[in-house]
Structures are given as C-alpha cells and as structure tokens.
Coordinates of C-alpha atoms in Angstrom, one line a residue:
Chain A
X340 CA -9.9 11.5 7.4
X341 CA -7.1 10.6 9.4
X342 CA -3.9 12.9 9.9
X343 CA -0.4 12.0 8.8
X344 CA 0.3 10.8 12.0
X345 CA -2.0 8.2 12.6
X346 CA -1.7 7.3 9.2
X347 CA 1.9 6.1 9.3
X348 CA 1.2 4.7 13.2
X349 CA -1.6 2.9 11.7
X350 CA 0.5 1.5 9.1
X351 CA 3.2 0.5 11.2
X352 CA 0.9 -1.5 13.2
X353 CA -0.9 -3.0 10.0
X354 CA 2.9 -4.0 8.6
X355 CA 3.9 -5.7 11.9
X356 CA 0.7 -7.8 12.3
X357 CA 1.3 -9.1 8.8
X358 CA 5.1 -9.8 9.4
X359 CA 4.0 -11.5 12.9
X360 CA 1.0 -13.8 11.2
X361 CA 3.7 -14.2 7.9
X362 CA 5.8 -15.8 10.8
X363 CA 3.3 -18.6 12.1
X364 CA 1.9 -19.0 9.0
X365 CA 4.2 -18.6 5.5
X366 CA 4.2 -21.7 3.9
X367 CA 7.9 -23.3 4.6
X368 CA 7.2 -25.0 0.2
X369 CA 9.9 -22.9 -1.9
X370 CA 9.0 -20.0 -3.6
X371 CA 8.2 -20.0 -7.5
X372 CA 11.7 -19.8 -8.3
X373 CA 13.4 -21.8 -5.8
X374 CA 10.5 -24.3 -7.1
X375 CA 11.4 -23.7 -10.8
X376 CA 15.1 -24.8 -10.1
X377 CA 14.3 -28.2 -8.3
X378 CA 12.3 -28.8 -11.6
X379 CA 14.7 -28.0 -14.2
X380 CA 17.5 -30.2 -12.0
X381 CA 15.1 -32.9 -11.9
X382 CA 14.4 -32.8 -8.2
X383 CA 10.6 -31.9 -8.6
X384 CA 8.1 -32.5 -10.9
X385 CA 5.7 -29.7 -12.0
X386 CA 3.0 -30.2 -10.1
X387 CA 4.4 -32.6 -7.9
X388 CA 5.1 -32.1 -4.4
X389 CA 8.7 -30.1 -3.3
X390 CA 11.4 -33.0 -1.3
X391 CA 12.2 -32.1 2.0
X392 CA 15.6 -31.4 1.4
X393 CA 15.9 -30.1 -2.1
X394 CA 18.8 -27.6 -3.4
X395 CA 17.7 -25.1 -5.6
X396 CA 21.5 -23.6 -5.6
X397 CA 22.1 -27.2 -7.3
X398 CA 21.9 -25.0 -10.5
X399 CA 24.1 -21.9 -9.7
X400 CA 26.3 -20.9 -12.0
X401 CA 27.6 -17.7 -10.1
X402 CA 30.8 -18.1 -8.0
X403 CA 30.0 -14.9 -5.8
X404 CA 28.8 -15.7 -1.7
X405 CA 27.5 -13.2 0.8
X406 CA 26.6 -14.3 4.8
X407 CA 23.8 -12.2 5.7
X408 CA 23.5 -11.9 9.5
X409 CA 20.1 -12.5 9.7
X410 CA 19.6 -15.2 6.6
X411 CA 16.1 -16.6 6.2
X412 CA 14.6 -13.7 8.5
X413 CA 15.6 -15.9 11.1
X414 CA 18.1 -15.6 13.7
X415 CA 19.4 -19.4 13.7
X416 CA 17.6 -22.5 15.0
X417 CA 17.6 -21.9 18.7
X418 CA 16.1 -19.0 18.6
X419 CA 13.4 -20.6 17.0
X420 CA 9.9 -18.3 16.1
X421 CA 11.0 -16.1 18.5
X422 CA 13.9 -15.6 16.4
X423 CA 11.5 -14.9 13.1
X424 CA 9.6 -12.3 15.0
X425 CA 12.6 -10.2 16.0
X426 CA 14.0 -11.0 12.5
X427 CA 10.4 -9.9 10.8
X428 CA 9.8 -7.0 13.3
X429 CA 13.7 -5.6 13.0
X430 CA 13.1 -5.7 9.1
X431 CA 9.7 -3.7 8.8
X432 CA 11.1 -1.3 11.0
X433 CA 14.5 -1.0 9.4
X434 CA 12.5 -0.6 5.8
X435 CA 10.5 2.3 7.2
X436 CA 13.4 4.2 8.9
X437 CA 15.9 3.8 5.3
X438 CA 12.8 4.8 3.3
X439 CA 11.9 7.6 5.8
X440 CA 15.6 9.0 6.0
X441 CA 16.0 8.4 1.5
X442 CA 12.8 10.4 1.5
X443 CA 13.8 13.2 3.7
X444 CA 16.7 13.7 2.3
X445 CA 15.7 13.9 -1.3
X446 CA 13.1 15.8 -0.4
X447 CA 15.8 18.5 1.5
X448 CA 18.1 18.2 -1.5
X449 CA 15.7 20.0 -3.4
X450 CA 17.1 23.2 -4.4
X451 CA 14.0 26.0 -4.5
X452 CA 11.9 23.5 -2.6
X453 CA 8.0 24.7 -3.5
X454 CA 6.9 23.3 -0.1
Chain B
X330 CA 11.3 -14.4 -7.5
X331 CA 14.5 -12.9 -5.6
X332 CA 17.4 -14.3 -7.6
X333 CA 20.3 -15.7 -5.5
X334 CA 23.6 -14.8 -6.2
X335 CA 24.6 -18.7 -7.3
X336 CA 21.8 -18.1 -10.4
X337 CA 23.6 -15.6 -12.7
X338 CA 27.5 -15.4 -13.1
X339 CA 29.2 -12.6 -12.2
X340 CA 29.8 -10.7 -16.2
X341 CA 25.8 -11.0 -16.9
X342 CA 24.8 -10.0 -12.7
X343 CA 27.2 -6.4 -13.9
X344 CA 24.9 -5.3 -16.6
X345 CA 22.0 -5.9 -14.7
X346 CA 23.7 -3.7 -12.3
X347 CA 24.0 -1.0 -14.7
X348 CA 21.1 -1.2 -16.2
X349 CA 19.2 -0.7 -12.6
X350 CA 21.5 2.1 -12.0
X351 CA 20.1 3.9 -15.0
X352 CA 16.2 3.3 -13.9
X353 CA 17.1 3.9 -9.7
X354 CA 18.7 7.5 -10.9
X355 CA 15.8 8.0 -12.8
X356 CA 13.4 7.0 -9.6
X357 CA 15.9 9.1 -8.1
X358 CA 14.7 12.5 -9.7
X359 CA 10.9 11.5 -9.6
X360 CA 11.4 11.2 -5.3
X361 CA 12.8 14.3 -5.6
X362 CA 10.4 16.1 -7.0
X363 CA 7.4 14.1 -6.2
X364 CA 8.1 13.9 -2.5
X365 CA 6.2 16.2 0.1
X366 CA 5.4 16.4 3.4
X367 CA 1.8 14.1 2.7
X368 CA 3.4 11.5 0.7
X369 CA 6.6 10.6 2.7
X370 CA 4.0 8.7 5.7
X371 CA 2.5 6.8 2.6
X372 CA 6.0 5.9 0.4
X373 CA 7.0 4.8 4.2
X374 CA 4.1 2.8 5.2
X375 CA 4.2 0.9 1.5
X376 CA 7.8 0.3 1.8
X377 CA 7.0 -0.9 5.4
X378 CA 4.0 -2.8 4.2
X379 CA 5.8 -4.6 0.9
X380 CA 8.7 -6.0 2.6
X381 CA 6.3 -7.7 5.5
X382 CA 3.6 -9.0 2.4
X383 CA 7.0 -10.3 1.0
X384 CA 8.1 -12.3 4.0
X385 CA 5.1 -14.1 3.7
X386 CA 5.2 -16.9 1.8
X387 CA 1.7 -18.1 0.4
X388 CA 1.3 -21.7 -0.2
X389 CA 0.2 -22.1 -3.9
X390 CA 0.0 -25.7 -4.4
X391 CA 2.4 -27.7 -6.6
X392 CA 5.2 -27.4 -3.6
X393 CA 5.4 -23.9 -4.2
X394 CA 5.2 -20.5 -2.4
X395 CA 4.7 -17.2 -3.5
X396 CA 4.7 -14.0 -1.7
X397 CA 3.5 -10.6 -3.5
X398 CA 5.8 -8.4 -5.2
X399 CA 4.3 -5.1 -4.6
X400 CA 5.3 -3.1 -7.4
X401 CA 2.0 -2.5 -8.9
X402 CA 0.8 -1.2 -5.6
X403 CA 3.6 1.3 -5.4
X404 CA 3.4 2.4 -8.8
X405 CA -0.6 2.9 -9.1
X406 CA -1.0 4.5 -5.6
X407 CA 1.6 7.0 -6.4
X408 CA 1.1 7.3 -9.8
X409 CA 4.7 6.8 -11.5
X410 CA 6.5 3.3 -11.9
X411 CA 9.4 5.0 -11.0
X412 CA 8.1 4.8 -7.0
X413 CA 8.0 0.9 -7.5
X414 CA 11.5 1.5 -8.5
X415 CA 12.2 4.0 -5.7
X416 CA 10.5 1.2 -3.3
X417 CA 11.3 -1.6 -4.1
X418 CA 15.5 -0.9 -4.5
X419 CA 15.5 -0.3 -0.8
X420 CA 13.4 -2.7 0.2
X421 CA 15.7 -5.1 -2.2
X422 CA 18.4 -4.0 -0.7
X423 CA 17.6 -4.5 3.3
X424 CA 16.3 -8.2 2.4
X425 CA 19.5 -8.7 0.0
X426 CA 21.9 -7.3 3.1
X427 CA 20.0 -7.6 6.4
X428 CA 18.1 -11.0 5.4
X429 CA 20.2 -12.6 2.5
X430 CA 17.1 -13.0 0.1
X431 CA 18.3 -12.6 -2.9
X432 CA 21.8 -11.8 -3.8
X433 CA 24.1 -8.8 -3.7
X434 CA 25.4 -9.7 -7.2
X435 CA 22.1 -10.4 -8.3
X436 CA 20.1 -7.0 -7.1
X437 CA 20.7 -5.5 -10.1
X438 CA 18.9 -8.0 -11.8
X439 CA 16.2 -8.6 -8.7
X440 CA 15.3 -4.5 -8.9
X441 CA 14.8 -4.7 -12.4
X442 CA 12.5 -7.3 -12.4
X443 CA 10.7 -6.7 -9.7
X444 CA 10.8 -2.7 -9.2
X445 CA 11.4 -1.7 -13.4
X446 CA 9.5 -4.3 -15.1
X447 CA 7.0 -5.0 -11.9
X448 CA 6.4 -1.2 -11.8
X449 CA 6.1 -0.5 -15.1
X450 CA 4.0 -3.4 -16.3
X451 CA 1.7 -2.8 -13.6
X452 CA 1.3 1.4 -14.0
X453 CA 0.9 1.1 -17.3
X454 CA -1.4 -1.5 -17.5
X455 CA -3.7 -0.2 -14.7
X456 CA -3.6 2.8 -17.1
X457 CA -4.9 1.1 -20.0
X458 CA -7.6 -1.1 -18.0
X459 CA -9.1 2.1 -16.5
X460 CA -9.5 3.8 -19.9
X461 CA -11.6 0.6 -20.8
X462 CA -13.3 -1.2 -17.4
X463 CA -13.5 2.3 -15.3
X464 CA -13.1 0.6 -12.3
X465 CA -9.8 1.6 -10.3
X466 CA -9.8 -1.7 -8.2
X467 CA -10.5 -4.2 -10.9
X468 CA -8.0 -2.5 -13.1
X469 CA -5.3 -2.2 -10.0
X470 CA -6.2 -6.6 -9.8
X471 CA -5.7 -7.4 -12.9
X472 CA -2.1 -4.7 -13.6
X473 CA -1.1 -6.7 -10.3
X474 CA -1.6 -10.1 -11.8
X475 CA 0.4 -8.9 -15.2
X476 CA 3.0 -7.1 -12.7
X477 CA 3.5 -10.7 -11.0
X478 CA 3.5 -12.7 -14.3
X479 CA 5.8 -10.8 -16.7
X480 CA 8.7 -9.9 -14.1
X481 CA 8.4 -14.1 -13.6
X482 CA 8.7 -14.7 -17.2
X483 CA 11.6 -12.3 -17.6
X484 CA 13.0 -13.8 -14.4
X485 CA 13.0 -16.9 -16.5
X486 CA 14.3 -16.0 -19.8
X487 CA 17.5 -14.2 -17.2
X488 CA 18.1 -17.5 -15.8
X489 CA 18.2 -19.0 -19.2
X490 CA 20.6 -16.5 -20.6
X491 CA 23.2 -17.5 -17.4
X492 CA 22.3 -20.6 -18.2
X493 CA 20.9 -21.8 -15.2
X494 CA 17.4 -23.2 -16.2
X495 CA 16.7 -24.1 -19.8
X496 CA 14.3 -21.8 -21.6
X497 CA 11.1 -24.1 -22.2
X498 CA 10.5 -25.3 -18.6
X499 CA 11.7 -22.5 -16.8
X500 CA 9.2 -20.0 -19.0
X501 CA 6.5 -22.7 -18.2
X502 CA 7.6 -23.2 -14.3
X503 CA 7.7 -19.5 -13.9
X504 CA 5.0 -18.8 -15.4
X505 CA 2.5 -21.6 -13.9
X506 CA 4.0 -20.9 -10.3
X507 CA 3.5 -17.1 -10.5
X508 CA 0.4 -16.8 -12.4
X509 CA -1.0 -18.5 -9.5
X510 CA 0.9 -16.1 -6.9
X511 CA -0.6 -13.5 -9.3
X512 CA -3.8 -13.6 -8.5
X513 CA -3.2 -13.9 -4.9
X514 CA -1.1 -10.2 -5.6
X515 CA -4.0 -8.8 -7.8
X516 CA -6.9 -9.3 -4.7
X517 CA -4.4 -8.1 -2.0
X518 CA -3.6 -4.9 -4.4
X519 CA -7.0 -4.1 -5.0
X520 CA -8.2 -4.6 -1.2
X521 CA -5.0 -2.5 -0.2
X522 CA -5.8 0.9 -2.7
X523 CA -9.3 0.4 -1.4
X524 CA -8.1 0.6 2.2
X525 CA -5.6 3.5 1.6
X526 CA -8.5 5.3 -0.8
X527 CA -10.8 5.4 2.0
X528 CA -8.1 6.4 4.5
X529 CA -6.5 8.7 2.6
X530 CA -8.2 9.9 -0.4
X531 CA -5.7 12.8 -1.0
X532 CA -2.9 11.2 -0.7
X533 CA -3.6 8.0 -3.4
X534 CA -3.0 8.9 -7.0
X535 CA -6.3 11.2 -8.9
X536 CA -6.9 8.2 -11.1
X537 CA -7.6 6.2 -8.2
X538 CA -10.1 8.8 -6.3
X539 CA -11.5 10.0 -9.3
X540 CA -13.5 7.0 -10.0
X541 CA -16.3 6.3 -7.4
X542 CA -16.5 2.3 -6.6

C-alpha cells in the first residue's frame, strides 16, 4: 500500500497526463448541451452532424456576461496547444491547491478536533 | 452540461443560487467532520482528477461531445453525496471563473445539477444496486450512468422553465446525448474505484472494500 504521499504525487501525475492527452485529443463537436441548443434553434438536426460555426448562445435568454481570462482552457489563438496545456495544467493544479487549502481549513475549524 | 450564463435569466439563475447555498452549507458540515488527515490526499486528487476528465471532451457521435461529470465518483468513493457537492462546487467554480465554462449566474444552477442531483443520484443508486447485484464496480457503472442521465434531464427541464429550449426536444436531446456520455462515465467510474481500491483500500468508502471483486 502506498503512503499518503505518493498517493497524491501519483495522482497529480495521473490528472495532468489526462488534462495533457484531453488537449490533443477532446473532440472540438459541442458538448450535449451546447448540441441540444443548435437543435432546438434549428441549426442541427438530432443525429446530424454539428456546422462549423454554430451558436448555441443563439438561444440565451440571460442578459448577464463574464470574460474569463482564460476562456475555453485556452490562452487565445496564438498561443495555440501550447496555450491549452498551460491552460489545462494551471487548472488541475489550481483545483488541487483550492481543494487542499478548503480542506485544511475545515478540517482546522473543527472545534474539539478527534484527530 | 455546464450551463452558460446566456441560458437562464437572471430572477430563475437567483434561486438556483439559493437553493445550492442550502446543499454547499450542508457539504460544508459533512467536510468538516468527515475530513482527516487520510482523506484530504484523496478529496484532492478527485477534485484534481474531475476537473482534468472534464476538460476532455469525448466524441459521442451525432456532432456531440461529452466529458464525465464525476459526481458519482466522488460521492461512492467517499461515501456521502454531499462530497460530490463539496467537489464539485469548487471545481465549478475555478472552470466558471478561471476558464469561463459555465456561467457565474448560472453556478447555482450548474452545482445543483451536477454536484446535488449528480451526487445524490449516483450515491444512492450505487446503494441500492449493491444491496441487489453485490458487485461494487458494476453497481458504481451503472449509478454513474443514472448520475450522467438525470442531472441532463433536469438540465433540460431548467432550460425549459427559462425558456430557452422547448420541453419535448430538449428532454429528448439531453437525454440521447448524455445517455451516450453516460456510459462512457459509468466504465471510467468503475475502472477509477477499482484503481483507488487497490491503491488505497482504507481510504475508499467500506461499501466499496467490503465486497471482494
């Protein structure tokens, strides 16, 4: 059995080679939702193919915008995969550091901790 | 499924908001009394682990990807939906923030579909399945597929509340698109527990190592 250590180095690793092969390799078709809204706006059929340049948004109600600064998990166009990989790699690590800091500190604000 | 903040208008995106509130205080008081020294490496390495499966999007025919939600995983490895909640809100959040997928407005709605009705569905219908098949991974497959299908369906029946797709062909949409994506989540869920089973066996939840393969 491995220790706590290796555990989390191991996942680390295991996280990252997903992000890096989700990089070369995710599928650039819109996801089930994204597909669902070109079909109810009539841009897609079904089980048809997606167009090139559909717009999902088409069907937005909402009124609210937000500019991420890394949209897409990319970091704009000339950056290119390079770009995705920082994005992808900058993400995993980010997610384990919040949810490493959130756990910590609930775990400290316990008052008569039992560990 | 991560709703963009164009898909539900700003009155409806509120009470989402609250509603997830309610359920991420809740996961709030499970991670503080669940949480140890041997768990935090494991809630990390999920969290870690479900926001890279989500970036990658999975061709499933039809002009349509899918990536996995992860909320079954979370809530069957350590036992309680409310760590899908715990997991997938902060997850939610850095992709809503950092990577703008899916909206700010919207996270109230995106973390109860995917983190309260992802993580519930799937804990307790792993539940049930191991009372009747016995088999942790088969039962962790199927509650994956079920955690994937129903957040899509309720997804769908949202957007037609906002008015955004119309009930019929969004339910049908959603639910073709994501019972495909579903079973793509189901295998990766089941090969996952068995991976952090035989790492880990006393960190994954009793139900789980209790069972031989």
């Amino acid at each position: 059995m491995i220790d706590n250590k290796t555990f989390l180095v191991a996942g680390i690793i295991i996280a990252i080679l997903i992000g890096v092969v989700a990089v070369f390799l995710a599928s650039g078709d819109p996801d089930g939702l994204e597909s669902t809204a070109l079909v109810v706006s009539g841009q897609k059929d079904l089980t048809g193919l997606s167009p090139e340049d559909g717009d999902p948004e088409e069907v937005g109600t909402g009124t609210f915008a937000y500019e991420s600064p890394m949209p897409d998990y990319s970091l704009g166009e000339s950056l290119g995969q390079m770009g995705g990989l920082i994005a992808i790699v900058a993400g995993i690590i980010l997610t384990l550091l919040v949810v490493l800091g959130a756990s910590y500190i609930l775990k400290m604000s316990r008052k008569g901790s039992k560990t | 499924m991560h709703i963009p903040d164009a898909f539900i208008p700003l009155p409806q995106a509120a009470i989402y908001w609250i509603i997830a509130l309610v359920f991420l205080a809740l996961a709030v008081k499970w991670a503080r009394s669940e949480i140890n020294e041997d768990k935090i490496p494991l809630i990390a390495v999920l969290a870690a682990g479900i926001f890279a499966l989500q970036s990658f999007n999975l061709p499933v025919s039809m002009g349509t990807s899918g990536h996995l939600v992860g909320g079954a995983l979370a809530a069957i490895v350590l036992g309680s939906p409310f760590a899908a909640v715990f997991i997938l809100t902060l997850v939610l959040i850095i992709q809503g923030f950092i990577f703008g997928d899916g909206g700010i407005t919207t996270m109230g709605a995106n973390i109860i579909n995917m983190g309260v009705i992802g993580g519930f569905v799937g804990f307790y219908s792993y539940q049930g399945l191991l009372k009747m098949i016995k088999n942790p991974y088969v039962s962790a497959g199927v509650a994956a597929w079920l955690a994937c299908l129903i957040p899509a369906l309720a997804c769908a029946v949202e957007m037609a509340v906002a008015g955004t797709f119309p009930l019929v062909p969004g339910l049908v949409a959603m639910g073709i698109y994501h019972a495909i994506i579903g079973v793509i989540e189901g295998i990766v869920t089941a090969i996952v527990i068995y991976a952090l089973a035989t790492a880990r066996p006393d960190l994954v939840d009793s139900s789980i190592r209790g069972t031989p393969a």
